[in-house]
Coordinates of C-alpha atoms and ligand atoms in Angstrom, one line a residue:
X494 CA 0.0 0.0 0.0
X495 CA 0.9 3.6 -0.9
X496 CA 1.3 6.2 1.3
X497 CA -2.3 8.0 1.8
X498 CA -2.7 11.8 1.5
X499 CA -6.2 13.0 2.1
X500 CA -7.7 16.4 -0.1
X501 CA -10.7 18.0 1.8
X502 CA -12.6 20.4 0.2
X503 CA -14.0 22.9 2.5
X504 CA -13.9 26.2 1.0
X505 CA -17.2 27.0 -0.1
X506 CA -19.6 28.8 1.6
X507 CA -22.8 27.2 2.5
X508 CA -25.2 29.8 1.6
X509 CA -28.5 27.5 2.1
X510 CA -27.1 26.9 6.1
X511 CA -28.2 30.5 5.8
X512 CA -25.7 30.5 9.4
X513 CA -22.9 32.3 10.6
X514 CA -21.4 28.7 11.4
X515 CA -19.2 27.9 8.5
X516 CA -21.1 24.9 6.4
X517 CA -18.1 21.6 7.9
X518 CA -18.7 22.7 11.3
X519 CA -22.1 22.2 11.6
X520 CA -22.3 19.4 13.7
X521 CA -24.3 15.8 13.1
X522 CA -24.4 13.4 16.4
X523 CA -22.6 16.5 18.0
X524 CA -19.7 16.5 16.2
X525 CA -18.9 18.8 13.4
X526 CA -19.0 17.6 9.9
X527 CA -15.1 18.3 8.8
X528 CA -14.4 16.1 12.4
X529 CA -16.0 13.3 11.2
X530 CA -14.3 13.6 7.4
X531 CA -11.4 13.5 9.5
X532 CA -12.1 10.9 11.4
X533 CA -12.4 9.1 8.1
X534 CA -9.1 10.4 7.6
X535 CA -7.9 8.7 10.5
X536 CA -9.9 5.1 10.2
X537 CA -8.0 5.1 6.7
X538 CA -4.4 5.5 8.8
X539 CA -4.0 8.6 5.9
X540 CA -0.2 9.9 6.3
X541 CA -1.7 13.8 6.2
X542 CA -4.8 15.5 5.4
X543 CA -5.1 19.1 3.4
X544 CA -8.0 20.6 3.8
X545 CA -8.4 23.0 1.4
X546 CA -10.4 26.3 3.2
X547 CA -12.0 29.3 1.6
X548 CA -15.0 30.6 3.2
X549 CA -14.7 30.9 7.4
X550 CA -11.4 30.3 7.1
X551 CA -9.8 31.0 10.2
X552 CA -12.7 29.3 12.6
X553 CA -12.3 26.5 10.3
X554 CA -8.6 25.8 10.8
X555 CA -8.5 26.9 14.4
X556 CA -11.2 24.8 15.5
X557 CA -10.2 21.3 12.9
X558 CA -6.1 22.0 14.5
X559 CA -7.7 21.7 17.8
X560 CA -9.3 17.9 17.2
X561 CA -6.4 16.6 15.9
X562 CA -3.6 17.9 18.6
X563 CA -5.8 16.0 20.4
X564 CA -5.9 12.9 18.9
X565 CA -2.0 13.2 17.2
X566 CA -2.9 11.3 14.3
X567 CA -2.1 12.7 11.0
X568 CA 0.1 15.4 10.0
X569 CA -3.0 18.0 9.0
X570 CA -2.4 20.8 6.8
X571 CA -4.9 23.8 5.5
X572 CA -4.7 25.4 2.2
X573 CA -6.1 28.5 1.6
X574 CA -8.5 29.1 -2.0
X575 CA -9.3 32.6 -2.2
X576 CA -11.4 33.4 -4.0
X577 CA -13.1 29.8 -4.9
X578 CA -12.8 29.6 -8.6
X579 CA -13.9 26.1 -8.7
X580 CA -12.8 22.0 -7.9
X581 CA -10.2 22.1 -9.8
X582 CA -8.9 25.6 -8.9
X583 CA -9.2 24.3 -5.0
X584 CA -6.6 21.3 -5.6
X585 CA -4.3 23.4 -7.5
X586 CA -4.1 25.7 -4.1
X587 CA -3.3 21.9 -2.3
X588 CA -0.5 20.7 -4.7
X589 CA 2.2 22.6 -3.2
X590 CA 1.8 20.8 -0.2
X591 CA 1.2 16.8 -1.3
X592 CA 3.6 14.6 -1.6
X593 CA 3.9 13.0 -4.9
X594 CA 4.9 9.5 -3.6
X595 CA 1.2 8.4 -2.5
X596 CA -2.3 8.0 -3.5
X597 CA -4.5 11.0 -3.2
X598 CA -8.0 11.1 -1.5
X599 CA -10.4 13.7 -2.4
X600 CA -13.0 13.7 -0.4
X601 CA -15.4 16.7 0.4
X602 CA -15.4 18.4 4.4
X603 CA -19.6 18.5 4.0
X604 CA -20.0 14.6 3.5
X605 CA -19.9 13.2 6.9
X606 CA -21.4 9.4 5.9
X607 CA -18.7 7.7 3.9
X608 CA -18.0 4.2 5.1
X609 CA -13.9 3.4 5.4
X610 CA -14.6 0.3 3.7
X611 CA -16.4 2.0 1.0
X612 CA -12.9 4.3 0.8
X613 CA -10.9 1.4 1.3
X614 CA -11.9 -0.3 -2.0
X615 CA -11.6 2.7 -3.6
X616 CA -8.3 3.1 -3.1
X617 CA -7.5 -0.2 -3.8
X618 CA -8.7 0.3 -7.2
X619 CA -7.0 3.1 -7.8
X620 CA -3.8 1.3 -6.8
X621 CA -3.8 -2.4 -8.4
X622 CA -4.5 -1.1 -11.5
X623 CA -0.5 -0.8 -11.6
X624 CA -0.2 -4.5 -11.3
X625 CA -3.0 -5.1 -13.6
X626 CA -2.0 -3.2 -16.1
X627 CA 1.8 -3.0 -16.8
X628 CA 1.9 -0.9 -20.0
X629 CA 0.2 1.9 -17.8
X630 CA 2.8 4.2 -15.6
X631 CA 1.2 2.7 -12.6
X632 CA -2.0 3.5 -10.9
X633 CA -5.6 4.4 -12.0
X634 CA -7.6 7.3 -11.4
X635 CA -10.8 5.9 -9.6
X636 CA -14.0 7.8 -9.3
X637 CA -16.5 6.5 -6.6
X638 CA -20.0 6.5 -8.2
X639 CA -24.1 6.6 -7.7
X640 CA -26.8 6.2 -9.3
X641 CA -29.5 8.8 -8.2
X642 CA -33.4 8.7 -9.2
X643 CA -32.9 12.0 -9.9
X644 CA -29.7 13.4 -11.2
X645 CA -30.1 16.9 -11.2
X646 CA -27.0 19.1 -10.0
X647 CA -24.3 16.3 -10.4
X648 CA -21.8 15.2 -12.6
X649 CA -22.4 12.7 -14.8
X650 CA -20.8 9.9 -15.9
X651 CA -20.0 9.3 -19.7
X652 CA -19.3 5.5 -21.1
X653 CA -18.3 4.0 -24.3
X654 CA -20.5 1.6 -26.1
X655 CA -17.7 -0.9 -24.4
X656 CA -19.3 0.7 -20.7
X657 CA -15.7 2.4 -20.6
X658 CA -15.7 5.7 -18.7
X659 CA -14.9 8.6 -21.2
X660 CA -15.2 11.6 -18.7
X661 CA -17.3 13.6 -16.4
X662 CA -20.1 16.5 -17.7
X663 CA -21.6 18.8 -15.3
X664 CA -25.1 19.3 -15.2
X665 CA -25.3 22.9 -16.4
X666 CA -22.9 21.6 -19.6
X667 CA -24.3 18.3 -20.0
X668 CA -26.6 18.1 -23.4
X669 CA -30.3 16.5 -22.8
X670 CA -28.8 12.7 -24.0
X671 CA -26.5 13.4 -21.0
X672 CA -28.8 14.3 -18.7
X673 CA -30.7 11.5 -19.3
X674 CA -27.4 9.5 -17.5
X675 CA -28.4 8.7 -13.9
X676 CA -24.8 7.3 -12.5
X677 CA -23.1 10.6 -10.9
X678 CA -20.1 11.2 -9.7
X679 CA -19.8 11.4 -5.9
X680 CA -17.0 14.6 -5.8
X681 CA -14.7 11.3 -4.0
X682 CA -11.8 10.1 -6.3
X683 CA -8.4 8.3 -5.8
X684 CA -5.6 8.9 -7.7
X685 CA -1.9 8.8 -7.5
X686 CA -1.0 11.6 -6.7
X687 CA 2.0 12.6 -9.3
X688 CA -0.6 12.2 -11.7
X689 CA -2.3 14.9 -10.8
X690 CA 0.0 18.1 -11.3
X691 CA 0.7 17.7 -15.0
X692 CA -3.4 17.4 -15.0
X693 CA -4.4 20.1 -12.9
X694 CA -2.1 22.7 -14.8
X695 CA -3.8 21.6 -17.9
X696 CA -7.7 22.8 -16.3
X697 CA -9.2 25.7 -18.3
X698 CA -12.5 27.5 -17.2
X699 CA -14.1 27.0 -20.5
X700 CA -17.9 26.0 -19.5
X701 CA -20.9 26.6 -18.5
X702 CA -19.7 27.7 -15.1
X703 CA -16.9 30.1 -15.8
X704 CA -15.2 27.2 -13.1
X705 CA -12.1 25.1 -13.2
X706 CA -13.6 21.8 -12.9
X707 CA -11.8 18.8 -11.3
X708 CA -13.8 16.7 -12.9
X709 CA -12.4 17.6 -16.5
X710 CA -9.2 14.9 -15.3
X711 CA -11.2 12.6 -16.3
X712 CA -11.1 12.9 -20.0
X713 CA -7.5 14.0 -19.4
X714 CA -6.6 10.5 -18.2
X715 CA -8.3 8.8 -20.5
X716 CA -6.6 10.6 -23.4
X717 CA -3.2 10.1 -21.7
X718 CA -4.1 6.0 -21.2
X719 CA -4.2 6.3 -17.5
X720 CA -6.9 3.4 -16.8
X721 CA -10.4 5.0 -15.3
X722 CA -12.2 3.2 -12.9
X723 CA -15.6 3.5 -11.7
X724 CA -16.3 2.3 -7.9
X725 CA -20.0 1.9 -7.9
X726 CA -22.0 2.3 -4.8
X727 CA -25.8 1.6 -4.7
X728 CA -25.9 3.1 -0.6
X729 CA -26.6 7.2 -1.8
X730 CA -26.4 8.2 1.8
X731 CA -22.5 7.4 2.1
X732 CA -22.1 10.2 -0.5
X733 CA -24.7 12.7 0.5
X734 CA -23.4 16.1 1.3
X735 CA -24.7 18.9 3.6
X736 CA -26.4 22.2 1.8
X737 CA -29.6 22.8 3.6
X738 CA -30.8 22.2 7.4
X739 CA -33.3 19.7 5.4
X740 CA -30.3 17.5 4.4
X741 CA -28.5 18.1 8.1
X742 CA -31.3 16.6 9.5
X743 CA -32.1 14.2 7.4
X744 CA -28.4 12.7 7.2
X745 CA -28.4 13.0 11.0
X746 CA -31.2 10.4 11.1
X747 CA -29.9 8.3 8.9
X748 CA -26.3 8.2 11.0
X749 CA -28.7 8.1 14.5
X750 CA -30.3 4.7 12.8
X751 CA -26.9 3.1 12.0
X752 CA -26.1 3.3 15.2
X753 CA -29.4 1.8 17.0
X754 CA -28.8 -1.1 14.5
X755 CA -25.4 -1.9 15.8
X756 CA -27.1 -1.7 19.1
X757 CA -29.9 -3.7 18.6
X758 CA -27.7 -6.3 16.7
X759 CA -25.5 -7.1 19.8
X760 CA -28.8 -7.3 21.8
X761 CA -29.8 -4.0 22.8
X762 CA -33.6 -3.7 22.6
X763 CA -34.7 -0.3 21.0
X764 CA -38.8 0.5 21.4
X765 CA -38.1 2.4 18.7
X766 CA -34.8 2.8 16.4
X767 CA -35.8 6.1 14.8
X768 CA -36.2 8.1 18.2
X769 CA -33.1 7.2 19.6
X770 CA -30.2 9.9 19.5
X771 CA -25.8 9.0 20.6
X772 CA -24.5 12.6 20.4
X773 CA -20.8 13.8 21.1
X774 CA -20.7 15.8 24.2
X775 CA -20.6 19.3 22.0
X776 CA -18.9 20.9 25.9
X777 CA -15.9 18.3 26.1
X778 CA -15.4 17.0 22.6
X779 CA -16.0 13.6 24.6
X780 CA -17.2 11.1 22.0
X781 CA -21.2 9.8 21.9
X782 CA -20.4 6.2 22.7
X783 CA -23.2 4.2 24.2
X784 CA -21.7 0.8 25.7
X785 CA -24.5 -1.5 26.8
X786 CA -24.2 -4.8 28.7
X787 CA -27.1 -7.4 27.7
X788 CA -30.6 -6.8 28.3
X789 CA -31.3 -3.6 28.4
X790 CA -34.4 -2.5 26.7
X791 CA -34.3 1.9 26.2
X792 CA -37.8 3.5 25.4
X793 CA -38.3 6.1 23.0
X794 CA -36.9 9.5 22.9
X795 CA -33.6 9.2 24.6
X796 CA -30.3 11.1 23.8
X797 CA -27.0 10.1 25.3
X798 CA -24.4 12.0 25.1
X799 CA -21.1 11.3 25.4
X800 CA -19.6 8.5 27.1
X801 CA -22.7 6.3 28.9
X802 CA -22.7 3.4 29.9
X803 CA -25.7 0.4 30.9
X804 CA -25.1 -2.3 33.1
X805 CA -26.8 -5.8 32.5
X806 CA -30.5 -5.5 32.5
X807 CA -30.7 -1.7 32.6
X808 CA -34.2 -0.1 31.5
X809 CA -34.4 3.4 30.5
X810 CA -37.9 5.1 30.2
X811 CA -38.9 7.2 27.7
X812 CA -37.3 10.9 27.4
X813 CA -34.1 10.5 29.5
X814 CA -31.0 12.5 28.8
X815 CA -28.4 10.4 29.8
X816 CA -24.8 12.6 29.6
X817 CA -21.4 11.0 30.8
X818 CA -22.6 8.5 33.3
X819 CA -22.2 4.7 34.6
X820 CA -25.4 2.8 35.7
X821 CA -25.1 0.1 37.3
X822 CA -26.7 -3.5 36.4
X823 CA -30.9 -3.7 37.0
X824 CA -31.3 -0.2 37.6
X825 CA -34.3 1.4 36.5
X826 CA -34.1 4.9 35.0
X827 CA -37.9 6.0 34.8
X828 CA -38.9 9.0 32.5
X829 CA -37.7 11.9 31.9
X830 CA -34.8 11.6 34.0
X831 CA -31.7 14.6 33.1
X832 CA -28.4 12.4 34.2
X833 CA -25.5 14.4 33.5
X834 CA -22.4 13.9 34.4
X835 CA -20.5 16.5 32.3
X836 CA -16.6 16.5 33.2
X837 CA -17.0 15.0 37.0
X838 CA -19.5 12.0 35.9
X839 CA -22.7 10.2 37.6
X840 CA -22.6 6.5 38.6
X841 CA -25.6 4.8 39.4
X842 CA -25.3 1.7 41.4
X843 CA -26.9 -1.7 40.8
X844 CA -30.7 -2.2 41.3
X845 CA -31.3 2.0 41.6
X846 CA -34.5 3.3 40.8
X847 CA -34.4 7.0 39.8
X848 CA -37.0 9.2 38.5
X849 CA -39.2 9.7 37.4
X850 CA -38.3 13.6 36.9
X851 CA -35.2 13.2 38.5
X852 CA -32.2 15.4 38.2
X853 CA -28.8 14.0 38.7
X854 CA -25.8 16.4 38.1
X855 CA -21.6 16.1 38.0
X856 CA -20.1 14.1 41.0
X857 CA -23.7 12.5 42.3
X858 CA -22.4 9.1 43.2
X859 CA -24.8 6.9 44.1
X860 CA -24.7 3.2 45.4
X861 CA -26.9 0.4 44.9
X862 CA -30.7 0.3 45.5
X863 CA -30.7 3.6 46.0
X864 CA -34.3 5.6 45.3
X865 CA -34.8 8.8 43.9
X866 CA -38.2 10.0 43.2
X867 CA -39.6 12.4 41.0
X868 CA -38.4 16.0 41.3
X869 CA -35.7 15.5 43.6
X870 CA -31.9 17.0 42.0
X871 CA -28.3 15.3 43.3
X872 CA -25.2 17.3 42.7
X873 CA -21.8 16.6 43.8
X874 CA -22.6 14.3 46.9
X875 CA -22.0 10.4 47.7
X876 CA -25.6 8.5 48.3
X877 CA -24.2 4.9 49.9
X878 CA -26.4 1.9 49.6
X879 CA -29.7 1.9 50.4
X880 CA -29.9 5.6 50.9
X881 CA -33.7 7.2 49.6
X882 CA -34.7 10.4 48.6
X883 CA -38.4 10.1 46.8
X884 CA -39.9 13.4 46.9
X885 CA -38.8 17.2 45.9
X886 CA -35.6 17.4 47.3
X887 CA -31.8 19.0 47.0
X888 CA -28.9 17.0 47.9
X889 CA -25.7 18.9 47.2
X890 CA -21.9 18.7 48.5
X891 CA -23.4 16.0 50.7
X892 CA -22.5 12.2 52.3
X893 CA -25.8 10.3 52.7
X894 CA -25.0 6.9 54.4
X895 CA -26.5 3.5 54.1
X896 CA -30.0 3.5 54.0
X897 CA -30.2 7.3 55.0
X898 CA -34.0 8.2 54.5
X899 CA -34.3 12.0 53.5
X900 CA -37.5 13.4 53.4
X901 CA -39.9 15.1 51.1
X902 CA -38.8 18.8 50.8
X903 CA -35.3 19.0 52.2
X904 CA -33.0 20.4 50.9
X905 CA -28.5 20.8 52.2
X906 CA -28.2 24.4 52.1
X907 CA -24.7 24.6 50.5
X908 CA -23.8 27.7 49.5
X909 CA -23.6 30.7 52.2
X910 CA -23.7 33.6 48.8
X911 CA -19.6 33.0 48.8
X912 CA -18.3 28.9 49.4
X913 CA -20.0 25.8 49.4
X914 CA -19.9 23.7 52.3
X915 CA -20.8 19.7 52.8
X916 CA -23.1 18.3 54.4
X917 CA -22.2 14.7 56.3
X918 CA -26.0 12.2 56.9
X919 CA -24.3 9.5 58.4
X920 CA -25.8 5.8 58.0
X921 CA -29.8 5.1 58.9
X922 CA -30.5 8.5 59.6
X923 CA -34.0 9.5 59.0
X924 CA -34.6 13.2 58.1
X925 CA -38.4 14.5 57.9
X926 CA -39.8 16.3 55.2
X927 CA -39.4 20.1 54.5
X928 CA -36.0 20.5 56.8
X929 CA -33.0 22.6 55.5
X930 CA -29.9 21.3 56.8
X931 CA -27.4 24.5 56.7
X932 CA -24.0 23.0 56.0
X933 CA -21.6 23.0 57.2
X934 CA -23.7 20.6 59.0
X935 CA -23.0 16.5 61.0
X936 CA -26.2 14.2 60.9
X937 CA -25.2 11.2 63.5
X938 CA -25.8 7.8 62.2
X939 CA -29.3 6.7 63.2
X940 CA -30.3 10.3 63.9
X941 CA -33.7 11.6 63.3
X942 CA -34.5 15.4 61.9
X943 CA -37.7 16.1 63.2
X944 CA -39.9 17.9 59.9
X945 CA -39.7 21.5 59.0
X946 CA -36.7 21.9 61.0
X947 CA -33.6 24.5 60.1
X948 CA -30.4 22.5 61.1
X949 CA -27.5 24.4 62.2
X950 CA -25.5 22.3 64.6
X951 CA -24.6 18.9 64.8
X952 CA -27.4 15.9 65.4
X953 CA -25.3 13.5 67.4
X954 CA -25.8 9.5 66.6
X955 CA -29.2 8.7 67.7
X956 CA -30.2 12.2 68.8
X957 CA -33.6 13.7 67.6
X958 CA -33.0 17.0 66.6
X959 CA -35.9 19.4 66.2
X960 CA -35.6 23.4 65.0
X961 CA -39.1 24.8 64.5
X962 CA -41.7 26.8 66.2
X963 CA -43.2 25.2 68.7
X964 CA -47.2 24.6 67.8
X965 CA -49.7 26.6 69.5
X966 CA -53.5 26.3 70.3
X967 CA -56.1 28.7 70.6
X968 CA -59.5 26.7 71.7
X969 CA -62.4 27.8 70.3
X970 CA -60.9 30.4 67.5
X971 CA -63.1 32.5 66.0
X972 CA -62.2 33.3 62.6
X973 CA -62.5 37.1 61.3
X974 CA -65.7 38.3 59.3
X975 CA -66.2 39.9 56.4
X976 CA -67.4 43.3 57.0
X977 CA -70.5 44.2 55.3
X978 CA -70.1 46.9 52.3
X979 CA -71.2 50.9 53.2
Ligands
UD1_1155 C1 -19.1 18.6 -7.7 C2 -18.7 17.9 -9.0 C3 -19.8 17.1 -9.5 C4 -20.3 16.1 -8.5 C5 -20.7 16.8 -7.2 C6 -21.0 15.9 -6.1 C7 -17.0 19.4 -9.9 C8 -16.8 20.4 -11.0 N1 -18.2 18.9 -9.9 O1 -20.2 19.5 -8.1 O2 -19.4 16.3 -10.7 O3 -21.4 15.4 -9.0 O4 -19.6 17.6 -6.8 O5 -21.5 16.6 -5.0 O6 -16.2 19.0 -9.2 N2 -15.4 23.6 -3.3 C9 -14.3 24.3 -2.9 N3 -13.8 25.3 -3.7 C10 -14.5 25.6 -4.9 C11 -15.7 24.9 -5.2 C12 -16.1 23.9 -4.4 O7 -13.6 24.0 -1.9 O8 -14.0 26.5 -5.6 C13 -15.8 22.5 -2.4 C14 -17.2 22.8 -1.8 O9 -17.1 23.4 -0.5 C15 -17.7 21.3 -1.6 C16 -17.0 20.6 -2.8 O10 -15.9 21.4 -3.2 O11 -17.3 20.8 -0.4 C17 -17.9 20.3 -3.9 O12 -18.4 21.6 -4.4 P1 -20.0 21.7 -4.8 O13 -20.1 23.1 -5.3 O14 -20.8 21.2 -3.7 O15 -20.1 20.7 -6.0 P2 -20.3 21.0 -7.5 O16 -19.1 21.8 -8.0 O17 -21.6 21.5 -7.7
CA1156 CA1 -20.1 24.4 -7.7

């Protein structure tokens, strides 16, 4: 195998986004379009990648250096086209830069679908041509293909009566026997890449366009005997580029139902594949990855994001947003339940049941059987075994021991306006509804808060504590009366 080099058009400007977001960042699963060319990049073990930047320019490169500093895997270059004067005129700004040992990959930064195998046996037809043909200087120029329904827009593809390919007409140039052709070209080729500079230096403008057309190497290598190859796909999605919020969307689903199938085909049970979203974590850059154990059934109208993962036998109820969290095997997430874990993480131990309506945020730890009921929010603070909070409650910079029962209403009150200070339930203790335990604050194991109470000092182990009024009676109260109107 050759040496890969990777061409990624991203210079044009994405009018129909009608956004201020250049058109390869928008994001599909969370992730921005050029990232997941990239990533294709990368799946393909490319030696660099140029991607070739016109419009947004500077967000573009700034933000695509970022992923792949991170990640270290390519060397990744930019090339500026200003102004964009066409396909052709875009590589021409990229040849200074590519090597002229490999094979070169153009793909395009707005089609986010391509499958590496799909890539993969592109390039391999681009490269055993060489062995297949010795007369040839080595190497074919391969052009992956479609057929469309509907043609309209794309390139064509022009055979001989032999079913040899001749060359590539644009739509607006094609004549009416052309556009009758339904096989397009995809804007993905291979070639070798020393092929391509004699080529490219040959383009005129001369069409309908006023544009320097890739596309016209085609007839170029066919004159010159370079063998042309046609890799045919029938799957039009793998090709499908981004110019409207229409086609975001609807290539988003398509990706969002790949994924339930590789779900449901190691087990996963899916009510419903086509409300089921696995988004990167757009904050962190943290990957959607959804790693499931067996049996676990997910309702409709989830979204993970980022890294989740479900233990054996997990059920998730409709309309949970799961971000960045662990739960553990034969817990029960009830609906609408908002888990995220953002940079600090959730876990939810074995056999929980949580929500539904429940909020857990960053660093709510919680061990297994543990309850929380509808309404009640956990951030920050360590619930061990057993521990139960049903009803409307706040837990926050707190320790609840084992089997710590915390009643309806209560909340820790954490933050004093300027710090945040914890709040320490220690095992079995028992705190009544509607109490506000002002940290910092000691709850004694097997302690009880008597309800409504304000909690200021420490409750020893096995102390009632009690902080309200004391209740008053007035026998025989007469209410007040309503005056009678002048
Ligand atoms: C191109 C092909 C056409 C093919 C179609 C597939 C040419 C001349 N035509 O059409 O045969 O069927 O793709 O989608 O190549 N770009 C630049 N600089 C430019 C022009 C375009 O970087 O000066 C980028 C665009 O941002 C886009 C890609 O190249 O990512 C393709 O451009 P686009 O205008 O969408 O395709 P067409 O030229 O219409
Ligand atoms: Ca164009």
């Amino acid at each position: 195998m050759k040496p890969l080099d990777i061409l990624i058009m991203a210079a044009g400007k994405g009018t129909r986004m009608h956004s201020h977001l250049p058109k390869v960042l928008q994001r599909l699963a969370g992730r921005p379009l050029l990232q997941h060319v990239l990533d294709q990049a990368a799946q393909l073990q490319a030696r660099s990648a140029i991607v070739i930047t016109g419009h947004g320019a500077t967000e573009v490169e700034a933000t695509s250096a970022g992923w792949i500093r991170a990640t270290g895997q390519f060397d990744l270059k930019f090339a500026r086209q200003e102004p964009q004067l066409g396909t052709g005129h875009a590589v021409q700004q990229a040849l200074p830069q590519l090597r002229t040992d490999g094979t070169v990959v153009v793909l395009s930064g707005d089609v986010p679908l391509t499958q590496p195998d799909t890539l993969r046996a592109l390039i391999a037809a681009s490269q055993a041509a060489s062995a297949t043909l010795a007369s040839v200087s080595g190497g074919a120029l391969a052009l992956l293909t479609v057929t469309l329904p509907d043609p309209t827009g794309y390139g064509r593809i022009v055979r001989n009566a032999q079913g040899a390919v001749q060359g590539i007409v644009e739509h607006k140039d094609a004549s009416t026997a052309q556009r009758a052709i339904t096989e397009v070209y995809s804007g993905i080729l291979a070639v070798p890449a020393r092929l391509l500079a004699p080529w490219l230096a040959r383009l005129t403008n001369h069409n309908a366009q006023g544009e320097y057309y890739l596309t016209d190497i085609v007839a170029m290598a066919v004159q010159d005997g370079v063998p042309v190859l046609a890799h045919r796909i029938d799957d039009a999605l793998q090709v499908a580029g981004v110019n409207s919020p229409v086609q975001l969307a609807e290539l988003e689903r398509a990706h969002q139902l790949r994924q339930a199938h590789a779900l449901m085909e190691q087990g996963v049970r899916l009510a419903d594949p086509a409300r089921f979203d696995v988004r990167d974590d757009t904050r962190s850059g943290v990957r959607g990855e959804l790693v499931c154990a067996q049996d676990v059934e997910i309702d409709v109208g989830c979204v993970f994001t980022g890294r989740v993962e479900l233990g054996d036998g997990v059920h998730i109820g409709a309309h949970c947003c799961i971000a960045n969290a662990t739960i553990g095997a034969g817990a029960v997430i009830h609906p609408y339940t908002h888990i995220d874990g953002e940079q600090a993480g959730v876990t939810v131990g074995a056999g929980a049941l949580i929500g539904p309506f429940a909020r857990l945020r960053p660093g709510a730890h919680l061990g297994r059987e543990v309850h929380i009921g509808n309404f009640v929010e956990i951030k920050n603070s360590t619930l061990a075994d057993g521990a139960k909070a049903n009803h409307l409650a706040y837990v926050g910079d707190a320790a609840l021991g084992e089997r710590v029962n915390y009643g309806a209403g209560s909340i820790t009150a954490n933050y004093d306006g300027a710090n945040k200070h914890r709040t320490v339930i220690e095992a079995e203790a028992h705190i009544g509804s509607n109490c506000v335990l002002v940290a910092p604050v000691t709850i004694g194991a097997g302690a009880t808060v008597g309800a409504g109470s304000t909690i200021t000092k420490t409750v020893p182990a096995g102390a009632l504590g009690v902080a309200r009024g004391k209740q008053m009676l007035l026998a025989n109260w007469a209410r007040p009366t309503k005056q009678p109107k002048p």
